[in-house]
């Protein structure tokens, strides 16, 4: 997919390995300016071809004095475009333009106050004294490069911000992209609009218009297959491609017997009845459960489910010999992870996509959302008229309830888990907490607990409730739900779900725990 005609104005972010690099991109996109993240060692030929209106150098856990310190090509500063260095990015700028960087006497991690010496273009409209910022560095600028002036300082950083207004080079020692820097959005927008002279033309309405035209041109008269799961990504992809090519899109929805309560019926109702998509529903639940019988190891479960899905999907796709493309809901974070410098992962999670199928089935891949973050994909869904429950649906793993039923899987256990999970989701929605968190779900534990119901002693199963807050699932914190909501969830599960006599709440963060239990 190529939307270059829409990206006439774009910002290039060179990634030196900061944990905040994706956040920089999100802040730029929120200002309706298109940007992309590329490794710090992106070739100059590629940078020139990208034709950025401005360049942002990210932070890094490294120091410029490391033997293998990541450094940008010095020619970056000869392109004639504005450059903003953030934290380590500022130190790289200083190091490569004739300044000096030294180890700070005292490292700064966390909140700090800076004083603005003069606003210039970058710090215009930022209050002059005691500006709260977020610091994260062990080095500091000892001497600024020729042509630069000091724009702000703190007690520990004589150079908290610097700038060369003639060449439009700027650096800040703090992180304007994080919420802990209240004036950060002003600073970034000053760079985008006052310095780079960008326009706010990156909108999801314009994306939908350009994407549908690009899909039509790429697909031509051919047909496309889409594995529809009911999740946000595949749902938006399906409706977007349907808008572009209509009934030449063939969606296949496989019920593996591991879905949440009412999910199969809801997917068919929304996509076949409401959007009138060409949808094939395959009920393979008995096949999946028979193959999973007696299997307790979570990795074995994942492999069996993944292989079975490919087998069933291939069988159904074989009925569509004229299809030339396979659509996937790949998002921009997946793309970044596969190319970023010292990124968190070099592999796209296989359960997010139909791993290996394009090659096996000799299909070309079409990924219309690969430039978008999750929140942008949701905005596209709204532009396309998807119902809000589909847009705001919590992430659901490909192996489904198989990895939320710890140990061996039985139809009875799946029924218990579905009922408990349904109660959690209902109470989250009623309380208004559903859209405030990343994920909420139930886990059925492979243990029994003594309890008392009425005058009888019970010995039944335990449900763990897991609710987490996150931005991108790379890290997550357990949600501090009000006790009243937890109490209602617990009471309803114990009273309404036969076989459960105890409910516990998971208060583990990621890391060291994972979001899912298996």
PDB file of N, CA, C and O in Angstrom, residues 28 452 468:
ATOM      1  N   UNK A  28       3.000  13.149  17.571  1.00  0.00           N
ATOM      2  CA  UNK A  28       3.036  13.836  16.276  1.00  0.00           C
ATOM      3  C   UNK A  28       1.752  13.543  15.499  1.00  0.00           C
ATOM      4  O   UNK A  28       1.127  14.445  14.939  1.00  0.00           O
ATOM      5  N   UNK A 452     -18.626 -22.482  51.596  1.00  0.00           N
ATOM      6  CA  UNK A 452     -19.902 -22.806  52.241  1.00  0.00           C
ATOM      7  C   UNK A 452     -21.001 -22.083  51.487  1.00  0.00           C
ATOM      8  O   UNK A 452     -20.954 -20.862  51.317  1.00  0.00           O
ATOM      9  N   UNK A 468      -6.330  -4.892  33.315  1.00  0.00           N
ATOM     10  CA  UNK A 468      -5.072  -4.146  33.215  1.00  0.00           C
ATOM     11  C   UNK A 468      -5.256  -2.853  32.431  1.00  0.00           C
ATOM     12  O   UNK A 468      -6.122  -2.744  31.556  1.00  0.00           O
TER      13      UNK A 468
END
